[in-house]
mmCIF file of C-alpha atoms in Angstrom:
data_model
loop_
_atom_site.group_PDB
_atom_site.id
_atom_site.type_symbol
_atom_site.label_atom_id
_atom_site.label_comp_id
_atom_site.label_asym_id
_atom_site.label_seq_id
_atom_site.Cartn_x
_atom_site.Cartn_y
_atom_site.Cartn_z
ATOM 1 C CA UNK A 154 -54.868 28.780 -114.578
ATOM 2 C CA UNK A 155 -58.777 28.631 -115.443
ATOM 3 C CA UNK A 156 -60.055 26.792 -112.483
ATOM 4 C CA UNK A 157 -61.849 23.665 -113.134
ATOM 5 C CA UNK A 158 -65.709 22.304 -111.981
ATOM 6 C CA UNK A 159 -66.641 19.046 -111.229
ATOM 7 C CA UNK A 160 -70.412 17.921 -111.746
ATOM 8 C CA UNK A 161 -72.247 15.681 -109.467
ATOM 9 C CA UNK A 162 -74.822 12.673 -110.765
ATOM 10 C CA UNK A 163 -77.933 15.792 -110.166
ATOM 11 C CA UNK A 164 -76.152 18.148 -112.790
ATOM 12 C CA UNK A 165 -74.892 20.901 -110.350
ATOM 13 C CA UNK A 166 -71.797 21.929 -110.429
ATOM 14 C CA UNK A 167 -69.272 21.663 -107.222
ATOM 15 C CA UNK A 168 -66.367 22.851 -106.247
ATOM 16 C CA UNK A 169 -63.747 20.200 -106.811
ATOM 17 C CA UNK A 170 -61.270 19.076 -103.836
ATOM 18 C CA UNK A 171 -57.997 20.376 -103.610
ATOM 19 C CA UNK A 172 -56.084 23.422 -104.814
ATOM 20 C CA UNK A 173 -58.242 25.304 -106.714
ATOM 21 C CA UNK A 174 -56.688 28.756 -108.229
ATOM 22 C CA UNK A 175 -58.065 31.321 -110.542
ATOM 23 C CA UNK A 176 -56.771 33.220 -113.067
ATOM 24 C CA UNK A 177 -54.182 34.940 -111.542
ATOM 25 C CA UNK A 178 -50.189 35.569 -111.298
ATOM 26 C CA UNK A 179 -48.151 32.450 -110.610
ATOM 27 C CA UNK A 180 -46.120 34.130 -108.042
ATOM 28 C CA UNK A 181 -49.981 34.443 -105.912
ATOM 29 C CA UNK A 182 -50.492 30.915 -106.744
ATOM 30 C CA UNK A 183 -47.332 29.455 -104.964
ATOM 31 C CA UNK A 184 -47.938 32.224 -102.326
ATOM 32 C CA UNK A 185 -51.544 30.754 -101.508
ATOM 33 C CA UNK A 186 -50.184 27.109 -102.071
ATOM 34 C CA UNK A 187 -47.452 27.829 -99.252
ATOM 35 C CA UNK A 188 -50.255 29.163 -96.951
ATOM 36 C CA UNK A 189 -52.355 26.694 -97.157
ATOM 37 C CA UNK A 190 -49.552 23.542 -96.567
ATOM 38 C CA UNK A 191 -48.183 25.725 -94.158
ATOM 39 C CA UNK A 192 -51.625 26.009 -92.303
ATOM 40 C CA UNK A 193 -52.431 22.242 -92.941
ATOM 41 C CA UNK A 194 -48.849 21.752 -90.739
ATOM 42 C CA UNK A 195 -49.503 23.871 -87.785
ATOM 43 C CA UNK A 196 -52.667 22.107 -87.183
ATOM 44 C CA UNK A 197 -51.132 18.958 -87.075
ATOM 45 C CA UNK A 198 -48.773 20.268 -85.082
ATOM 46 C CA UNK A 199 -50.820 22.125 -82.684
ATOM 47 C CA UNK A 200 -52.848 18.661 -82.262
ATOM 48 C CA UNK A 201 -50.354 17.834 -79.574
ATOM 49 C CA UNK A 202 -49.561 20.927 -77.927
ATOM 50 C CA UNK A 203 -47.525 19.422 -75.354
ATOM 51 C CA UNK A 204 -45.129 17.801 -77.597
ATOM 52 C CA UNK A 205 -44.610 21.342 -79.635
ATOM 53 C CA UNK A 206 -44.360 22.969 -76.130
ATOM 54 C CA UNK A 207 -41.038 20.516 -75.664
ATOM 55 C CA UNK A 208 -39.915 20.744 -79.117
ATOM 56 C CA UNK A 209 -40.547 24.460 -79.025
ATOM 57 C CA UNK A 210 -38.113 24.742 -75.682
ATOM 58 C CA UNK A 211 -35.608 22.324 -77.238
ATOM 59 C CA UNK A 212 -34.982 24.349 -80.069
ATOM 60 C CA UNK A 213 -34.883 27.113 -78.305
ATOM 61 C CA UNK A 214 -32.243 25.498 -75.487
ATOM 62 C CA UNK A 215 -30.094 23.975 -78.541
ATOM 63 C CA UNK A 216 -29.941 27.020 -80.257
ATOM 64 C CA UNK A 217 -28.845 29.352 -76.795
ATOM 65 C CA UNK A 218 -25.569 26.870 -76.554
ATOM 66 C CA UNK A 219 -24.140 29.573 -78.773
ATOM 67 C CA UNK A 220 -24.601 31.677 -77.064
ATOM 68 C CA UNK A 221 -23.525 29.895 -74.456
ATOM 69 C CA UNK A 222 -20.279 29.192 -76.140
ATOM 70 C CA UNK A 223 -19.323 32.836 -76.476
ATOM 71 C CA UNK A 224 -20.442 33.510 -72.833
ATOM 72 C CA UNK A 225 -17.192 31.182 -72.080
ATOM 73 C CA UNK A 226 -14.933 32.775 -73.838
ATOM 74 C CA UNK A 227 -15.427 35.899 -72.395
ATOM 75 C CA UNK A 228 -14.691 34.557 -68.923
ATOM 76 C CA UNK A 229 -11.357 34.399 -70.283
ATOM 77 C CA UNK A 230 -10.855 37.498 -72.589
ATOM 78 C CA UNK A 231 -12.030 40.714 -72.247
ATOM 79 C CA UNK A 232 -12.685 41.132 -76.078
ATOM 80 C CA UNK A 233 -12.763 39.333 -79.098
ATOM 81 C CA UNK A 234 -11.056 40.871 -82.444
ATOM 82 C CA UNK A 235 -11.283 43.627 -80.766
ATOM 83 C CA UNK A 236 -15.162 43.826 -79.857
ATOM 84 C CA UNK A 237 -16.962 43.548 -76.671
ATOM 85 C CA UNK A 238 -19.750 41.365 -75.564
ATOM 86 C CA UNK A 239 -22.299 43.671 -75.948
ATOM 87 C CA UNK A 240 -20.823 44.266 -79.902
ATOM 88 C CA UNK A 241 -20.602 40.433 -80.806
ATOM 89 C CA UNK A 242 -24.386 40.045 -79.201
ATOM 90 C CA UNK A 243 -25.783 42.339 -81.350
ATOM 91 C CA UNK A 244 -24.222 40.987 -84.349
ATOM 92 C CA UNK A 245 -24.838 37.977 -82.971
ATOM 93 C CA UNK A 246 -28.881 38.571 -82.544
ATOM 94 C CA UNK A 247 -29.070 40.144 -86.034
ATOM 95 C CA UNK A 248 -27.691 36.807 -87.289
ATOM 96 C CA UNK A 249 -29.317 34.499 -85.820
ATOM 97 C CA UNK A 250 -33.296 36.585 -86.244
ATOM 98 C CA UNK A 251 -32.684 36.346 -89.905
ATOM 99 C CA UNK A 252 -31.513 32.968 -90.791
ATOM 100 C CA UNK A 253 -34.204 32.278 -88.054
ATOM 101 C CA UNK A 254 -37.177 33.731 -89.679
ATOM 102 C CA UNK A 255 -35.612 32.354 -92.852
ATOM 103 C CA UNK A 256 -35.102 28.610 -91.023
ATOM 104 C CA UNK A 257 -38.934 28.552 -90.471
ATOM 105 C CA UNK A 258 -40.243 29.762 -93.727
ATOM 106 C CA UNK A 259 -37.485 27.760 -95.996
ATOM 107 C CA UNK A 260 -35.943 25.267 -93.694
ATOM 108 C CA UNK A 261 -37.615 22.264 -95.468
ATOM 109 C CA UNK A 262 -35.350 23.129 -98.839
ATOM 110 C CA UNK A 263 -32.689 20.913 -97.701
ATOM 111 C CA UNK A 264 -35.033 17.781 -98.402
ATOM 112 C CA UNK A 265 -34.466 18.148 -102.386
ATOM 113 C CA UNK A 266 -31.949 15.569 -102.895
ATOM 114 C CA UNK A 267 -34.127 13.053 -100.838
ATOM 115 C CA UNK A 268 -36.807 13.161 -102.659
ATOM 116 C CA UNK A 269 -34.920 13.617 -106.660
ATOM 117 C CA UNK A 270 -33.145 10.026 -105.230
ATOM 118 C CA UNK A 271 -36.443 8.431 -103.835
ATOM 119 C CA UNK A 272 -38.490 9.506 -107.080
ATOM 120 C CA UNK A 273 -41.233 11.566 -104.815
ATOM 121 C CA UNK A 274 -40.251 14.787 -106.213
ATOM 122 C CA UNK A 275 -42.141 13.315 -109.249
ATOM 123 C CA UNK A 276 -45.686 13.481 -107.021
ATOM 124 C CA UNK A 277 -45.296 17.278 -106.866
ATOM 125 C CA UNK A 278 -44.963 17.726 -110.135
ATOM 126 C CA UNK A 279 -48.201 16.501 -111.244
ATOM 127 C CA UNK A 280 -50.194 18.934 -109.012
ATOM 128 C CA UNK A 281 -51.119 22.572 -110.409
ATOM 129 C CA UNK A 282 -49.321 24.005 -107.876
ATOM 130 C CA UNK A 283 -45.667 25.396 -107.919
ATOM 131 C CA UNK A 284 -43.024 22.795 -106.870
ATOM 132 C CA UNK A 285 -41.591 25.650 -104.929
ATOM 133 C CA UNK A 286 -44.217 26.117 -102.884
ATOM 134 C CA UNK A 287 -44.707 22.821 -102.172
ATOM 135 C CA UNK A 288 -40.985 21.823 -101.077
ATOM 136 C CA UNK A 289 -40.790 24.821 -99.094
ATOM 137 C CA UNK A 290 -44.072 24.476 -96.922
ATOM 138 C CA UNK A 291 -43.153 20.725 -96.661
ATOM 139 C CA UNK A 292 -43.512 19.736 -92.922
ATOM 140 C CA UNK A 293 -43.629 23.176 -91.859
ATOM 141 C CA UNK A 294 -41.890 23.131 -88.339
ATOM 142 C CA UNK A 295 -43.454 25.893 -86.075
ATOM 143 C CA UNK A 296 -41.007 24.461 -83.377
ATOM 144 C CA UNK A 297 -38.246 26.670 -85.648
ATOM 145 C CA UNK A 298 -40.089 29.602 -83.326
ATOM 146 C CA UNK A 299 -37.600 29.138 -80.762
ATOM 147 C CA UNK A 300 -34.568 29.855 -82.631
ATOM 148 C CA UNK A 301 -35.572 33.436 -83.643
ATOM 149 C CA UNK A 302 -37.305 33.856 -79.712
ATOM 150 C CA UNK A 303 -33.812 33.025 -78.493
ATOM 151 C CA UNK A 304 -31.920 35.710 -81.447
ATOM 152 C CA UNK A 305 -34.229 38.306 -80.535
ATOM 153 C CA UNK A 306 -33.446 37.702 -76.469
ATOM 154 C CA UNK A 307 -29.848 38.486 -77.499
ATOM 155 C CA UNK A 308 -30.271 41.150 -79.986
ATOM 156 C CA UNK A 309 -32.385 42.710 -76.944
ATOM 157 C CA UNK A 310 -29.540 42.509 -74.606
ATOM 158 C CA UNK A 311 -27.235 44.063 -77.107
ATOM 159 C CA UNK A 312 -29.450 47.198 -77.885
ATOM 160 C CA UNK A 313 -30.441 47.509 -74.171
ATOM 161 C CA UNK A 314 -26.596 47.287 -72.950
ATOM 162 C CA UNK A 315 -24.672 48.912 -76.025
ATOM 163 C CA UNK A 316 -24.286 52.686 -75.690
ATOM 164 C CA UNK A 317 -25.605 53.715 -79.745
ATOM 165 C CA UNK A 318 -25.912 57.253 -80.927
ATOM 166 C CA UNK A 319 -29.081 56.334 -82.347
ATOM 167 C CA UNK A 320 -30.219 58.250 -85.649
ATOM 168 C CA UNK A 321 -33.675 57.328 -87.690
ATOM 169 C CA UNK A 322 -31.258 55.541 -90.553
ATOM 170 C CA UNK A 323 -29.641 53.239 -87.721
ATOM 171 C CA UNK A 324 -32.761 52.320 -86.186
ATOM 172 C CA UNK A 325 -34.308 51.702 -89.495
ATOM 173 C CA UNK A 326 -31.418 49.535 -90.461
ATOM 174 C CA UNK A 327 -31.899 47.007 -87.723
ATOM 175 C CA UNK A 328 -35.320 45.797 -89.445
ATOM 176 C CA UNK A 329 -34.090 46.073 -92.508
ATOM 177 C CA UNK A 330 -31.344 44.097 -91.224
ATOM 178 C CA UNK A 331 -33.375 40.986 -90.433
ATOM 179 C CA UNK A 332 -35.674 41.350 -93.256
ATOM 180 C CA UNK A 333 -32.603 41.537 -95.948
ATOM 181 C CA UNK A 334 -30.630 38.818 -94.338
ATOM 182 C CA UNK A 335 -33.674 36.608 -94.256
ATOM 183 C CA UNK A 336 -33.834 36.842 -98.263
ATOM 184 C CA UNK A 337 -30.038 36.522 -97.921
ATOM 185 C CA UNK A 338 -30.157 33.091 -96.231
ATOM 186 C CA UNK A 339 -33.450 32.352 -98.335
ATOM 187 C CA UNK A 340 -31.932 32.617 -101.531
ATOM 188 C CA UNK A 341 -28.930 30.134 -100.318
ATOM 189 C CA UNK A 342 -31.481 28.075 -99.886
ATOM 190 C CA UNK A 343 -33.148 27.936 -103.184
ATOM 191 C CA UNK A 344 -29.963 28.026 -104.614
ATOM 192 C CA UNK A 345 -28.857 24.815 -102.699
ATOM 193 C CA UNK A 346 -31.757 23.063 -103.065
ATOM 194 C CA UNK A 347 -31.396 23.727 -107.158
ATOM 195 C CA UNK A 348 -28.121 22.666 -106.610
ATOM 196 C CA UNK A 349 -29.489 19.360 -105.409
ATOM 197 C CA UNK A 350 -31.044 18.206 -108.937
ATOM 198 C CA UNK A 351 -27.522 17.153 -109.895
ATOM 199 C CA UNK A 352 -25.726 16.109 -107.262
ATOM 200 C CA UNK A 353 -28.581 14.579 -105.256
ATOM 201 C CA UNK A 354 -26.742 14.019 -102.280
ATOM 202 C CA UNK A 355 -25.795 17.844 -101.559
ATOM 203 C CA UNK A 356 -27.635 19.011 -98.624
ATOM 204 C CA UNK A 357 -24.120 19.141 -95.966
ATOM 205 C CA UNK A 358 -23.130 21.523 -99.220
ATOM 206 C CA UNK A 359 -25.864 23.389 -98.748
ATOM 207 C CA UNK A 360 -25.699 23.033 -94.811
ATOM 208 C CA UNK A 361 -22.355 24.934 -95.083
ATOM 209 C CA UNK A 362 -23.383 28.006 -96.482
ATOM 210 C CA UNK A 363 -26.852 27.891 -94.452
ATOM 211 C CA UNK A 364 -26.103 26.958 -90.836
ATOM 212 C CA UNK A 365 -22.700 27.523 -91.458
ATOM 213 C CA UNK A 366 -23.329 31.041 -92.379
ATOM 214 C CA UNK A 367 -25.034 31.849 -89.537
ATOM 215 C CA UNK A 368 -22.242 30.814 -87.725
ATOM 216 C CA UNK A 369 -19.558 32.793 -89.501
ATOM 217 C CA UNK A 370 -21.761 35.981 -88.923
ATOM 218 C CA UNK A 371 -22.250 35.638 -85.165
ATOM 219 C CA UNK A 372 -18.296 36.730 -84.755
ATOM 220 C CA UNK A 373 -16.458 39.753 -85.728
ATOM 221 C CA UNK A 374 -15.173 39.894 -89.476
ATOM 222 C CA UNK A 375 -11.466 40.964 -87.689
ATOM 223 C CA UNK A 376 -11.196 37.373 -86.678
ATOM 224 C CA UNK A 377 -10.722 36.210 -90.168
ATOM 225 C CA UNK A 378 -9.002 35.659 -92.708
ATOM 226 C CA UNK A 379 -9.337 39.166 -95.098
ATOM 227 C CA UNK A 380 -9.581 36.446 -97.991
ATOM 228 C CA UNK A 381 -12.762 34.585 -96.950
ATOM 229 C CA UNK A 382 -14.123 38.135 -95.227
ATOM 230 C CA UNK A 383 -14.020 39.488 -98.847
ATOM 231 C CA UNK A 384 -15.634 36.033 -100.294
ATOM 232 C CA UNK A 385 -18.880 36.434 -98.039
ATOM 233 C CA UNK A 386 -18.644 39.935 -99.381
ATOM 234 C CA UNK A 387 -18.380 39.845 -102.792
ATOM 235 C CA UNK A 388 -19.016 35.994 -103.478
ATOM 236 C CA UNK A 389 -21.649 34.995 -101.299
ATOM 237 C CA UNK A 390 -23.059 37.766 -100.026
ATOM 238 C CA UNK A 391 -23.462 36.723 -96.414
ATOM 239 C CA UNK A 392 -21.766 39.826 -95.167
ATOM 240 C CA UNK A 393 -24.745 42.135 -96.297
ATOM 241 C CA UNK A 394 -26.805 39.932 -94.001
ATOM 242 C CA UNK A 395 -25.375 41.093 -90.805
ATOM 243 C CA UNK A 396 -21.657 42.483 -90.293
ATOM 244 C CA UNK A 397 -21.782 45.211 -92.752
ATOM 245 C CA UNK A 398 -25.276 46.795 -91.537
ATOM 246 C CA UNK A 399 -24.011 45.780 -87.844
ATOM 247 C CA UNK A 400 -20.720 47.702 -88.129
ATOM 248 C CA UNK A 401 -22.630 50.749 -89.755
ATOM 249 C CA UNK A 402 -24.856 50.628 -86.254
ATOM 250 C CA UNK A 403 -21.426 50.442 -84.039
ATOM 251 C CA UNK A 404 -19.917 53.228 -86.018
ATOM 252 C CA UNK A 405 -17.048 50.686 -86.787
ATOM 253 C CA UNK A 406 -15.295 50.255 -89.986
ATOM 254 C CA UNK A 407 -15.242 47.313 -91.995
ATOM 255 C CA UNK A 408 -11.727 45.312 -92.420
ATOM 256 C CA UNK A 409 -12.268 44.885 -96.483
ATOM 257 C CA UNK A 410 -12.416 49.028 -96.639
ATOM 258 C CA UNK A 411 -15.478 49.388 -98.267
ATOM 259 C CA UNK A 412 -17.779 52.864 -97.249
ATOM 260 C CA UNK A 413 -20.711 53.203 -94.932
ATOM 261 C CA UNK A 414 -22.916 53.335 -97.481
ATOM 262 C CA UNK A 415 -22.617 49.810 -98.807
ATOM 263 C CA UNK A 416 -24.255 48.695 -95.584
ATOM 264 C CA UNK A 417 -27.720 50.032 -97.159
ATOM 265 C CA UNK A 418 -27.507 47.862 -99.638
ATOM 266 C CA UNK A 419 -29.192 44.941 -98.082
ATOM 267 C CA UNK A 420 -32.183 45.085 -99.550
ATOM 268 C CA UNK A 421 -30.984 45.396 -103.291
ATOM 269 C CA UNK A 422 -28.562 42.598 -102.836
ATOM 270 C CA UNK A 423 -30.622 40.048 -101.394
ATOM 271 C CA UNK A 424 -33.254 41.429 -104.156
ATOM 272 C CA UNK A 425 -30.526 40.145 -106.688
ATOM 273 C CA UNK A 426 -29.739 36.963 -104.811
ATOM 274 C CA UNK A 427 -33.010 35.741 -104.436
ATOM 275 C CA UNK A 428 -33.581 36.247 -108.593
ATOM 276 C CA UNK A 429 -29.995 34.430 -109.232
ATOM 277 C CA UNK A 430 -31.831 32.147 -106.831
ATOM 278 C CA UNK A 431 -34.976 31.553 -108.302
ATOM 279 C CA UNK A 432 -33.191 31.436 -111.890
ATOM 280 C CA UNK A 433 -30.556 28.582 -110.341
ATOM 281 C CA UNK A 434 -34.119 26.625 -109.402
ATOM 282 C CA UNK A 435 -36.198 26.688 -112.947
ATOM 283 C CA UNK A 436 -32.646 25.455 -114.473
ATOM 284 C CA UNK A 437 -32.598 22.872 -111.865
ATOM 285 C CA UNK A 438 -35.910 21.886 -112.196
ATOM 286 C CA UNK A 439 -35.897 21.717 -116.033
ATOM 287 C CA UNK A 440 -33.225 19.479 -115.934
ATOM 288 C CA UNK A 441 -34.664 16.894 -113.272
ATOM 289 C CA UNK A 442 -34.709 13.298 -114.765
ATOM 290 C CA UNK A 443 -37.738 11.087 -112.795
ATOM 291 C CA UNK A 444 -36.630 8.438 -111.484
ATOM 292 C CA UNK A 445 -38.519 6.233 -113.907
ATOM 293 C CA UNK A 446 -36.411 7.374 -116.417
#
C-alpha cells in the first residue's frame, strides 16, 4: 500500500495521523498493526498499575484452582490412568504455557460475533489495516500474564521432580512444545472466530475447543474414551499440542498406537492448522453482510 501525504495550508507536506504503511507484504502490515494496538493497550493498562497488579494476581489465583483441583484428587489416589503427579504436572504445564501464550496474543478472537451482531465489525473494515490484526490486538489484556506465570510454575515442578533420561531431542521438544501448541490453540481461534460470521452467536462453540481444550490436555489420554482421544488426534489436532510430545518426553506410549515419531510433528501440524485457519477467516470475512444491509 503506497503510503499517503497530507499537505498543510504552507505547502509542506506532513505525515498524516494514523496507520501509515509502506509498500510492503501484507502479512508485515497486520504484524506492525498488532504491535502498535497491542502497545496502545499496555499503556492504558499500565496507567493504573495497581489495578493490573490485582488483575494480574487474580488471573493468576483463578487459573492455579486447577491445579488445585488435581492436587485433591491425589489425596485420594495414588495415580491417575495410570500416571503420577509429577507426569500429569508436566503435561499439565505444557498445556496450560501454550494456550497461555496463545490466550494473550489471540484471546480477544472470541469477540467476533459481538461485533458482526452490533454492526462495529463494519468500523474495521474501513481502515487500511488487516481486520485480523485489529480483532486480535483488540483490548489486549496483559493481565493474561498470569496464566502462563502459573503453567510455567507447574511445568517447573514437573521437570524438577520427574526423573527424565534427558537427550538434546527431548529437551528441544519441550519448547517446541509450547511454541507448536500455541499455533495449535491459535488457529482454533481464527477458525472460531471465522466461524462466527454465520452463526454470530458462537463464541461458547468456540469456548469448547479453546478453554475446553486446555482442559482435556491437562489429564492423561488413558482416561478417555479411545474415540474422542483419536478425534483430538486426527480431527482437531489438540493432541499434537501437548500429550503426544509429553508422552514422547515420559518414554510412554500413546493409547491410539501411533509411533514416537509423530510427536515431532508439532510444528508441521499446527503449520497446516493455522493455514486451514487463516483460509476458514478470508471465507468468513468475504461473506460478512454489514449490518446496514
Amino acid at each position: 500500500m503506497a503510503e499517503s501525504v497530507a499537505v498543510r495550508a504552507d505547502g509542506e507536506e506532513r505525515e498524516p495521523a494514523g496507520f501509515v504503511f509502506e509498500d510492503r507484504p501484507r502479512m508485515l502490515e497486520g504484524v506492525r498493526a498488532y504491535g502498535l494496538i497491542m502497545a496502545m493497550w499496555v499503556r492504558s493498562t499500565m496507567a493504573y498499575r495497581a489495578s493490573f497488579a490485582m488483575t494480574l494476581f487474580g488471573d493468576f489465583a483463578v487459573t492455579a484452582f486447577d491445579f488445585v483441583t488435581i492436587l485433591l484428587m491425589f489425596t485420594h489416589v495414588d495415580a491417575l490412568g495410570g500416571y503420577s503427579l509429577p507426569e500429569i504436572a508436566l503435561l499439565y504445564g505444557l498445556s496450560a504455557t501454550a494456550f497461555g501464550v496463545c490466550d494473550l496474543l489471540l484471546g480477544s478472537m472470541d469477540r467476533v460475533g459481538g461485533r458482526v451482531r452490533d454492526g462495529t465489525l463494519d468500523t474495521l473494515l474501513v481502515r487500511p489495516v488487516p481486520v485480523l490484526a485489529q480483532v486480535a490486538a483488540d483490548r489486549f489484556a496483559l493481565r493474561r500474564l498470569g496464566r502462563i506465570t502459573q503453567g510455567l510454575l507447574v511445568l517447573g515442578y514437573a521437570l524438577v521432580t520427574l526423573d527424565i533420561a534427558w537427550t538434546p531431542l527431548k529437551m528441544l521438544m519441550l519448547p517446541m512444545t509450547v511454541i507448536g501448541g500455541a499455533a495449535i490453540f491459535g488457529a482454533i481461534f481464527i477458525a472460531g472466530a471465522a466461524f462466527q460470521f454465520v452463526a454470530q452467536d458462537a463464541s461458547e462453540v468456540q469456548n469448547s475447543f479453546t478453554y475446553g481444550g486446555t482442559t482435556l490436555l491437562q489429564y492423561p489420554p488413558t482416561v478417555f474414551a479411545k474415540d474422542l482421544v483419536r478425534g483430538v488426534t486426527f480431527v482437531v489436532p489438540l493432541a499434537f499440542a501437548s500429550w503426544l510430545p509429553a508422552l514422547y518426553v515420559l518414554g510412554r506410549e500413546y493409547p491410539v498406537d501411533l509411533p514416537r515419531w509423530v510427536a515431532f510433528l508439532s510444528p508441521l501440524v499446527a503449520a497446516g492448522a493455522c493455514g486451514l485457519a487463516g483460509l476458514a477467516w478470508r471465507a468468513g470475512l468475504r461473506s460478512y453482510r454489514s449490518t446496514g444491509s
